[in-house]
Amino acid sequence: DVIESLQFFDPLTGRIRQKIPRFTVYPSSHYVTPRDTVLKAIETIKAELRIRLDEFVKDGKLVEAQRLEQRTRFDLEMLNELGFCKGIENYSRHLSGAMPGEAPPTLVDYLPNDALMFLDESHVLIGQLNAMYNGDKSRKHTLVEFGFRLPSAMDNRPLKFTEFETKIRQTIFVSATPADYENTHTGQVVEQVARPTGLVDPEIEVLPASSQVDDLLSQIHERVKVGERVLVTVLTKRMAEQLTDYLSDNGVKVRYVHSDIDTVERVEILRDLRLGVFDVLVGINLLREGLDIPEVSLVAILDADKEGFLRSERSLIQTIGRAARNVRGKAILYADRITDSMKRAMGETERRRTKQIAFNKANGIEP
């Protein structure tokens, strides 16, 4: 086909509005690797492909060999003709000229040497940085093993944590519950306990777990009467659903969130809670960091004495903190015994609360 003319037209009437001499169509993805670099990469990819095909044939993996050859040769043809292909990032080692196993370039490399780096919610972020490399490696290993990708695709990866450590500049870890890594690597600790609004950490009450559901219902009714909201945290998705059904059957406007609910829907649920569409939100571990809902005056932690990840000292402190955005903030821990994690979490919360109250009194601040 040959383009004879270019023109803008009205889609409703079909009338020609304007003839144009040229029109630039930009690609949805931009790749700016010079042509010479692409051609060199094609040759090194071909060399790696030959070696990998020989390995597959030698091991009797003929299906994997055929799959890899077909896919890679198609990608090579696209690279040669168009300068890019789908999944071009899997050939990044060849395009950048990096050595096998070399750390990939990241945005951190563009920071000046005197840059200041903040790691927000560092107690979670450090763990995620540690896990990123292994998670990516596990997935890519399967693709390479079954002939979907060349071994060099393994080098298109996140940084190992040790590599990240060598790249970070001056760093400030920001967390309400710093983990062991921050405590051992930090020379100075600055506590930001007092809030400008004068709000203090919530009062904590421990009630027996044997009657937690019935007591929770009465606590919810008290809060709903005065237009306040309640967060309830449980241990399993099944319990979240069952508790939601029970509360709903007893006239409570309630919703629940867990990992099966996607991020967009979660945001909508939290917005509806603030707007008063419903009064109680039941969740698992999604109610910890960064959830600031001033309307919430009560946080109820069911089965608080069940030791584990969701009832560790840090998790309890973070969950209790969800009630610190309201003047009447209160946290109820339902437990039949006081665990070490509970003891430490309550002790730390009380320490901060005492400090905040003293600060407010000294400065005449009314929360």
Short mmCIF file of C-alpha atoms in Angstrom, two decimals:
data_model
loop_
_atom_site.label_atom_id
_atom_site.label_comp_id
_atom_site.label_asym_id
_atom_site.label_seq_id
_atom_site.Cartn_x
_atom_site.Cartn_y
_atom_site.Cartn_z
CA ASP A 1 0.00 0.00 0.00
CA VAL A 2 1.09 3.57 -0.75
CA ILE A 3 0.00 6.63 1.25
CA GLU A 4 -1.30 9.18 -1.25
CA SER A 5 -2.26 11.99 1.14
CA LEU A 6 -2.50 12.92 4.81
CA GLN A 7 -5.40 14.95 6.14
CA PHE A 8 -7.37 15.75 9.28
CA PHE A 9 -11.11 15.15 8.96
CA ASP A 10 -14.20 15.55 11.13
CA PRO A 11 -15.15 12.08 12.39
CA LEU A 12 -18.81 13.11 12.61
CA THR A 13 -19.36 14.66 9.17
CA GLY A 14 -16.43 13.15 7.29
CA ARG A 15 -15.43 16.58 5.95
CA ILE A 16 -11.74 17.29 5.40
CA ARG A 17 -10.49 19.93 7.80
CA GLN A 18 -6.87 20.26 6.77
CA LYS A 19 -4.33 18.58 4.51
CA ILE A 20 -0.93 17.98 6.09
CA PRO A 21 2.43 17.31 4.38
CA ARG A 22 3.72 14.91 7.03
CA PHE A 23 2.79 13.31 10.35
CA THR A 24 5.13 11.73 12.90
CA VAL A 25 3.96 8.52 14.60
CA TYR A 26 5.94 7.92 17.78
CA PRO A 27 6.46 4.39 19.11
CA SER A 28 4.75 3.41 22.36
CA SER A 29 8.19 2.46 23.72
CA HIS A 30 11.40 4.36 23.12
CA TYR A 31 14.71 2.60 22.54
CA VAL A 32 17.69 4.84 21.85
CA THR A 33 20.50 2.32 21.40
CA PRO A 34 22.72 3.29 18.43
CA ARG A 35 22.56 1.07 15.34
CA ASP A 36 26.18 -0.05 15.70
CA THR A 37 25.55 -1.22 19.26
CA VAL A 38 22.46 -3.17 18.18
CA LEU A 39 24.41 -4.93 15.40
CA LYS A 40 27.19 -5.88 17.83
CA ALA A 41 24.60 -7.17 20.28
CA ILE A 42 23.01 -9.31 17.55
CA GLU A 43 26.34 -11.06 16.98
CA THR A 44 26.93 -11.76 20.69
CA ILE A 45 23.34 -13.00 21.06
CA LYS A 46 23.87 -15.38 18.13
CA ALA A 47 27.06 -16.69 19.75
CA GLU A 48 25.27 -17.31 23.06
CA LEU A 49 22.38 -18.96 21.23
CA ARG A 50 24.71 -21.44 19.50
CA ILE A 51 26.30 -22.43 22.82
CA ARG A 52 22.92 -22.83 24.53
CA LEU A 53 21.45 -24.89 21.67
CA ASP A 54 24.43 -27.25 21.81
CA GLU A 55 23.83 -27.71 25.55
CA PHE A 56 20.14 -28.51 25.03
CA VAL A 57 20.84 -30.99 22.21
CA LYS A 58 23.58 -32.66 24.26
CA ASP A 59 21.12 -33.10 27.17
CA GLY A 60 18.40 -34.41 24.84
CA LYS A 61 16.16 -31.38 25.40
CA LEU A 62 15.08 -31.02 21.78
CA VAL A 63 11.77 -29.28 22.50
CA GLU A 64 13.53 -26.65 24.62
CA ALA A 65 16.16 -26.18 21.89
CA GLN A 66 13.51 -25.67 19.20
CA ARG A 67 11.55 -23.26 21.41
CA LEU A 68 14.62 -21.17 22.22
CA GLU A 69 15.89 -21.05 18.64
CA GLN A 70 12.52 -20.05 17.22
CA ARG A 71 11.97 -17.29 19.76
CA THR A 72 15.51 -15.90 19.72
CA ARG A 73 15.81 -15.85 15.91
CA PHE A 74 12.51 -13.97 15.69
CA ASP A 75 13.83 -11.43 18.24
CA LEU A 76 17.09 -11.10 16.29
CA GLU A 77 15.19 -10.41 13.09
CA MET A 78 13.12 -7.72 14.85
CA LEU A 79 16.28 -6.16 16.29
CA ASN A 80 17.91 -6.13 12.88
CA GLU A 81 14.94 -4.65 11.06
CA LEU A 82 13.36 -2.36 13.68
CA GLY A 83 16.07 -1.86 16.28
CA PHE A 84 13.93 -3.31 19.09
CA CYS A 85 11.81 -6.35 19.91
CA LYS A 86 9.30 -7.45 22.51
CA GLY A 87 11.12 -8.29 25.73
CA ILE A 88 14.25 -6.43 24.62
CA GLU A 89 15.17 -5.96 28.28
CA ASN A 90 16.15 -9.64 28.38
CA TYR A 91 19.04 -8.80 26.05
CA SER A 92 20.18 -5.81 28.13
CA ARG A 93 23.54 -7.41 28.94
CA HIS A 94 24.41 -7.66 25.25
CA LEU A 95 23.16 -4.15 24.49
CA SER A 96 25.03 -2.53 27.39
CA GLY A 97 28.20 -4.57 26.91
CA ALA A 98 28.18 -5.66 30.56
CA MET A 99 30.00 -8.75 31.79
CA PRO A 100 28.04 -11.84 32.94
CA GLY A 101 26.92 -11.40 36.55
CA GLU A 102 27.74 -7.68 36.60
CA ALA A 103 25.38 -5.44 38.58
CA PRO A 104 22.77 -3.84 36.28
CA PRO A 105 22.53 -0.05 35.94
CA THR A 106 19.74 1.49 38.05
CA LEU A 107 18.40 4.95 38.88
CA VAL A 108 20.67 5.00 41.94
CA ASP A 109 23.64 5.31 39.56
CA TYR A 110 22.34 8.70 38.41
CA LEU A 111 22.40 10.20 41.92
CA PRO A 112 25.35 12.48 42.72
CA ASN A 113 27.85 11.27 45.30
CA ASP A 114 26.63 13.80 47.88
CA ALA A 115 22.96 12.80 47.47
CA LEU A 116 20.83 12.14 50.54
CA MET A 117 18.67 9.01 50.34
CA PHE A 118 15.55 8.46 52.47
CA LEU A 119 14.30 4.89 52.92
CA ASP A 120 10.68 5.25 54.04
CA GLU A 121 9.12 2.43 56.10
CA SER A 122 12.62 0.98 56.16
CA HIS A 123 11.68 -2.00 58.35
CA VAL A 124 9.68 -3.30 55.37
CA LEU A 125 11.78 -1.87 52.53
CA ILE A 126 15.03 -3.52 53.64
CA GLY A 127 13.34 -6.92 53.63
CA GLN A 128 11.85 -6.27 50.19
CA LEU A 129 15.25 -5.24 48.80
CA ASN A 130 16.70 -8.47 50.19
CA ALA A 131 13.96 -10.56 48.58
CA MET A 132 13.78 -8.90 45.15
CA TYR A 133 16.87 -10.57 43.68
CA ASN A 134 15.99 -14.10 44.83
CA GLY A 135 12.38 -13.80 43.64
CA ASP A 136 13.45 -12.58 40.20
CA LYS A 137 16.17 -15.25 39.96
CA SER A 138 13.72 -18.05 40.76
CA ARG A 139 11.31 -16.94 38.01
CA LYS A 140 14.01 -16.36 35.39
CA HIS A 141 15.70 -19.69 36.17
CA THR A 142 12.52 -21.50 35.11
CA LEU A 143 12.33 -19.52 31.84
CA VAL A 144 15.97 -20.30 31.03
CA GLU A 145 15.68 -23.97 32.03
CA PHE A 146 12.75 -24.59 29.67
CA GLY A 147 14.10 -22.69 26.69
CA PHE A 148 12.01 -19.54 26.88
CA ARG A 149 15.03 -17.28 27.38
CA LEU A 150 18.81 -17.27 27.00
CA PRO A 151 20.89 -17.49 30.20
CA SER A 152 21.91 -13.83 29.74
CA ALA A 153 18.31 -12.88 30.62
CA MET A 154 19.29 -13.64 34.23
CA ASP A 155 21.42 -10.48 34.17
CA ASN A 156 18.34 -8.30 33.62
CA ARG A 157 17.58 -8.28 37.32
CA PRO A 158 17.20 -6.18 40.47
CA LEU A 159 20.29 -5.39 42.49
CA LYS A 160 21.43 -7.85 45.11
CA PHE A 161 21.20 -6.25 48.54
CA THR A 162 24.99 -6.28 48.88
CA GLU A 163 25.22 -4.39 45.55
CA PHE A 164 22.62 -1.89 46.74
CA GLU A 165 24.64 -1.30 49.91
CA THR A 166 27.70 -0.32 47.86
CA LYS A 167 25.67 2.23 45.88
CA ILE A 168 23.76 4.05 48.63
CA ARG A 169 25.00 7.45 49.72
CA GLN A 170 24.13 9.22 52.95
CA THR A 171 21.00 7.43 54.11
CA ILE A 172 18.19 8.20 56.53
CA PHE A 173 16.03 5.26 57.58
CA VAL A 174 12.47 6.38 58.37
CA SER A 175 10.36 3.99 60.44
CA ALA A 176 8.15 3.89 63.52
CA THR A 177 9.49 0.39 64.18
CA PRO A 178 13.13 0.17 63.03
CA ALA A 179 14.39 -3.37 62.44
CA ASP A 180 17.73 -4.92 63.42
CA TYR A 181 19.47 -3.76 60.23
CA GLU A 182 18.73 -0.09 60.83
CA ASN A 183 19.71 -0.31 64.50
CA THR A 184 23.08 -1.93 63.74
CA HIS A 185 23.99 0.33 60.79
CA THR A 186 22.91 3.67 62.21
CA GLY A 187 25.29 6.01 63.97
CA GLN A 188 22.61 8.43 65.17
CA VAL A 189 18.95 7.98 66.06
CA VAL A 190 16.51 10.89 66.01
CA GLU A 191 13.13 10.20 67.61
CA GLN A 192 10.14 12.03 66.16
CA VAL A 193 7.60 11.15 68.81
CA ALA A 194 5.74 14.41 69.44
CA ARG A 195 3.19 15.31 66.76
CA PRO A 196 2.51 18.95 65.74
CA THR A 197 -1.23 18.25 66.09
CA GLY A 198 -0.77 17.16 69.70
CA LEU A 199 -2.30 13.75 69.03
CA VAL A 200 -0.92 11.02 71.27
CA ASP A 201 -0.53 7.28 70.83
CA PRO A 202 -3.71 5.38 71.73
CA GLU A 203 -4.65 3.98 75.09
CA ILE A 204 -4.29 0.18 75.10
CA GLU A 205 -6.65 -2.29 76.76
CA VAL A 206 -6.29 -6.08 76.92
CA LEU A 207 -9.50 -8.13 77.00
CA PRO A 208 -10.03 -11.93 77.01
CA ALA A 209 -9.99 -13.60 73.59
CA SER A 210 -12.60 -16.15 74.67
CA SER A 211 -15.37 -13.54 74.32
CA GLN A 212 -13.70 -11.34 71.69
CA VAL A 213 -16.42 -11.40 69.02
CA ASP A 214 -19.32 -10.50 71.33
CA ASP A 215 -17.31 -7.81 73.10
CA LEU A 216 -16.15 -6.41 69.76
CA LEU A 217 -19.75 -6.05 68.63
CA SER A 218 -20.62 -3.93 71.69
CA GLN A 219 -17.47 -1.82 71.24
CA ILE A 220 -18.40 -1.20 67.60
CA HIS A 221 -21.92 -0.05 68.51
CA GLU A 222 -20.47 2.48 70.98
CA ARG A 223 -18.18 3.99 68.34
CA VAL A 224 -20.74 3.99 65.53
CA LYS A 225 -23.20 5.92 67.73
CA VAL A 226 -20.85 8.92 67.75
CA GLY A 227 -19.94 8.67 64.06
CA GLU A 228 -16.51 7.08 64.47
CA ARG A 229 -14.94 4.21 62.54
CA VAL A 230 -13.37 0.93 63.62
CA LEU A 231 -10.52 -1.17 62.22
CA VAL A 232 -10.44 -4.88 63.08
CA THR A 233 -7.44 -7.08 62.31
CA VAL A 234 -7.64 -10.88 62.22
CA LEU A 235 -5.24 -13.68 61.29
CA THR A 236 -6.78 -15.39 58.24
CA LYS A 237 -8.85 -14.54 55.16
CA ARG A 238 -11.49 -17.04 56.20
CA MET A 239 -11.85 -15.42 59.60
CA ALA A 240 -12.07 -11.99 57.95
CA GLU A 241 -14.96 -13.17 55.79
CA GLN A 242 -16.74 -14.98 58.64
CA LEU A 243 -16.40 -12.02 61.01
CA THR A 244 -17.66 -9.69 58.28
CA ASP A 245 -20.73 -11.90 57.76
CA TYR A 246 -21.37 -12.06 61.53
CA LEU A 247 -21.12 -8.30 62.02
CA SER A 248 -23.26 -7.66 58.95
CA ASP A 249 -25.95 -10.02 60.26
CA ASN A 250 -25.97 -7.96 63.47
CA GLY A 251 -26.68 -4.69 61.70
CA VAL A 252 -23.13 -3.38 61.33
CA LYS A 253 -22.10 -1.72 58.07
CA VAL A 254 -18.85 -3.60 57.45
CA ARG A 255 -16.38 -4.50 54.67
CA TYR A 256 -13.17 -6.53 54.59
CA VAL A 257 -9.85 -6.36 52.76
CA HIS A 258 -7.26 -9.06 52.12
CA SER A 259 -4.72 -10.03 49.45
CA ASP A 260 -7.38 -11.25 46.98
CA ILE A 261 -8.70 -7.70 46.66
CA ASP A 262 -6.74 -5.66 44.11
CA THR A 263 -5.08 -2.34 44.90
CA VAL A 264 -7.64 -0.14 43.12
CA GLU A 265 -10.56 -1.73 44.95
CA ARG A 266 -8.67 -1.42 48.24
CA VAL A 267 -8.27 2.33 47.72
CA GLU A 268 -12.00 2.63 47.01
CA ILE A 269 -12.86 0.64 50.15
CA LEU A 270 -10.68 2.90 52.31
CA ARG A 271 -12.24 5.99 50.75
CA ASP A 272 -15.74 4.65 51.47
CA LEU A 273 -14.72 4.02 55.09
CA ARG A 274 -13.67 7.66 55.48
CA LEU A 275 -16.87 8.89 53.79
CA GLY A 276 -19.03 6.81 56.15
CA VAL A 277 -20.44 4.44 53.53
CA PHE A 278 -19.62 1.76 56.12
CA ASP A 279 -18.30 1.93 59.68
CA VAL A 280 -16.07 -1.10 60.23
CA LEU A 281 -13.19 -2.44 58.15
CA VAL A 282 -11.88 -5.96 58.77
CA GLY A 283 -8.40 -6.83 57.51
CA ILE A 284 -5.36 -9.05 57.99
CA ASN A 285 -1.90 -7.52 57.54
CA LEU A 286 -2.98 -4.82 55.09
CA LEU A 287 -3.80 -2.36 57.85
CA ARG A 288 -0.29 -1.63 59.12
CA GLU A 289 2.03 0.90 57.47
CA GLY A 290 0.95 4.23 56.06
CA LEU A 291 -2.77 3.98 56.74
CA ASP A 292 -3.83 7.38 58.06
CA ILE A 293 -7.57 7.50 58.73
CA PRO A 294 -8.46 10.22 61.27
CA GLU A 295 -12.03 8.93 61.54
CA VAL A 296 -10.82 5.65 63.08
CA SER A 297 -10.98 5.84 66.89
CA LEU A 298 -10.75 2.12 67.68
CA VAL A 299 -8.39 -0.59 66.49
CA ALA A 300 -9.28 -4.11 67.60
CA ILE A 301 -6.62 -6.83 67.33
CA LEU A 302 -8.19 -10.28 67.59
CA ASP A 303 -6.10 -13.23 68.82
CA ALA A 304 -3.29 -10.87 69.81
CA ASP A 305 -1.59 -13.64 71.80
CA LYS A 306 -1.01 -15.86 68.75
CA GLU A 307 2.75 -15.40 68.26
CA GLY A 308 3.92 -15.04 64.66
CA PHE A 309 4.60 -12.56 61.87
CA LEU A 310 1.22 -10.82 62.16
CA ARG A 311 1.45 -10.57 65.95
CA SER A 312 5.13 -9.68 66.30
CA GLU A 313 6.23 -6.63 68.28
CA ARG A 314 6.63 -4.48 65.14
CA SER A 315 3.34 -5.59 63.60
CA LEU A 316 1.49 -4.87 66.85
CA ILE A 317 3.05 -1.39 67.20
CA GLN A 318 2.20 -0.54 63.58
CA THR A 319 -1.37 -1.81 63.94
CA ILE A 320 -1.92 -0.02 67.27
CA GLY A 321 -0.63 3.15 65.59
CA ARG A 322 -3.61 3.18 63.23
CA ALA A 323 -5.66 4.56 66.15
CA ALA A 324 -3.20 7.41 66.80
CA ARG A 325 -4.86 9.74 64.28
CA ASN A 326 -7.93 10.31 66.45
CA VAL A 327 -8.24 12.25 69.72
CA ARG A 328 -10.24 9.37 71.24
CA GLY A 329 -7.90 6.74 69.82
CA LYS A 330 -7.92 3.38 71.57
CA ALA A 331 -6.53 -0.08 70.80
CA ILE A 332 -7.99 -3.28 72.22
CA LEU A 333 -5.87 -6.42 72.21
CA TYR A 334 -7.95 -9.56 72.65
CA ALA A 335 -5.76 -12.17 74.34
CA ASP A 336 -5.92 -14.85 77.03
CA ARG A 337 -2.25 -14.33 77.93
CA ILE A 338 0.32 -11.55 77.58
CA THR A 339 3.03 -12.61 75.12
CA ASP A 340 6.53 -11.12 75.06
CA SER A 341 5.67 -9.33 71.80
CA MET A 342 2.55 -7.82 73.37
CA LYS A 343 4.50 -6.74 76.45
CA ARG A 344 7.18 -5.00 74.38
CA ALA A 345 4.64 -3.39 72.01
CA MET A 346 2.53 -2.07 74.88
CA GLY A 347 5.63 -0.87 76.72
CA GLU A 348 6.93 1.05 73.69
CA THR A 349 3.50 2.57 72.96
CA GLU A 350 3.11 3.65 76.59
CA ARG A 351 6.63 5.16 76.58
CA ARG A 352 5.79 7.25 73.53
CA ARG A 353 2.36 8.19 74.90
CA THR A 354 3.88 9.42 78.18
CA LYS A 355 6.41 11.52 76.27
CA GLN A 356 3.73 13.01 74.02
CA ILE A 357 1.44 13.92 76.92
CA ALA A 358 4.34 15.58 78.75
CA PHE A 359 5.28 17.53 75.60
CA ASN A 360 1.70 18.73 75.10
CA LYS A 361 1.46 19.81 78.75
CA ALA A 362 4.78 21.67 78.64
CA ASN A 363 3.83 23.52 75.45
CA GLY A 364 0.15 24.10 76.15
CA ILE A 365 -0.98 22.01 73.16
CA GLU A 366 -4.55 20.73 73.07
CA PRO A 367 -4.87 17.67 70.76
#
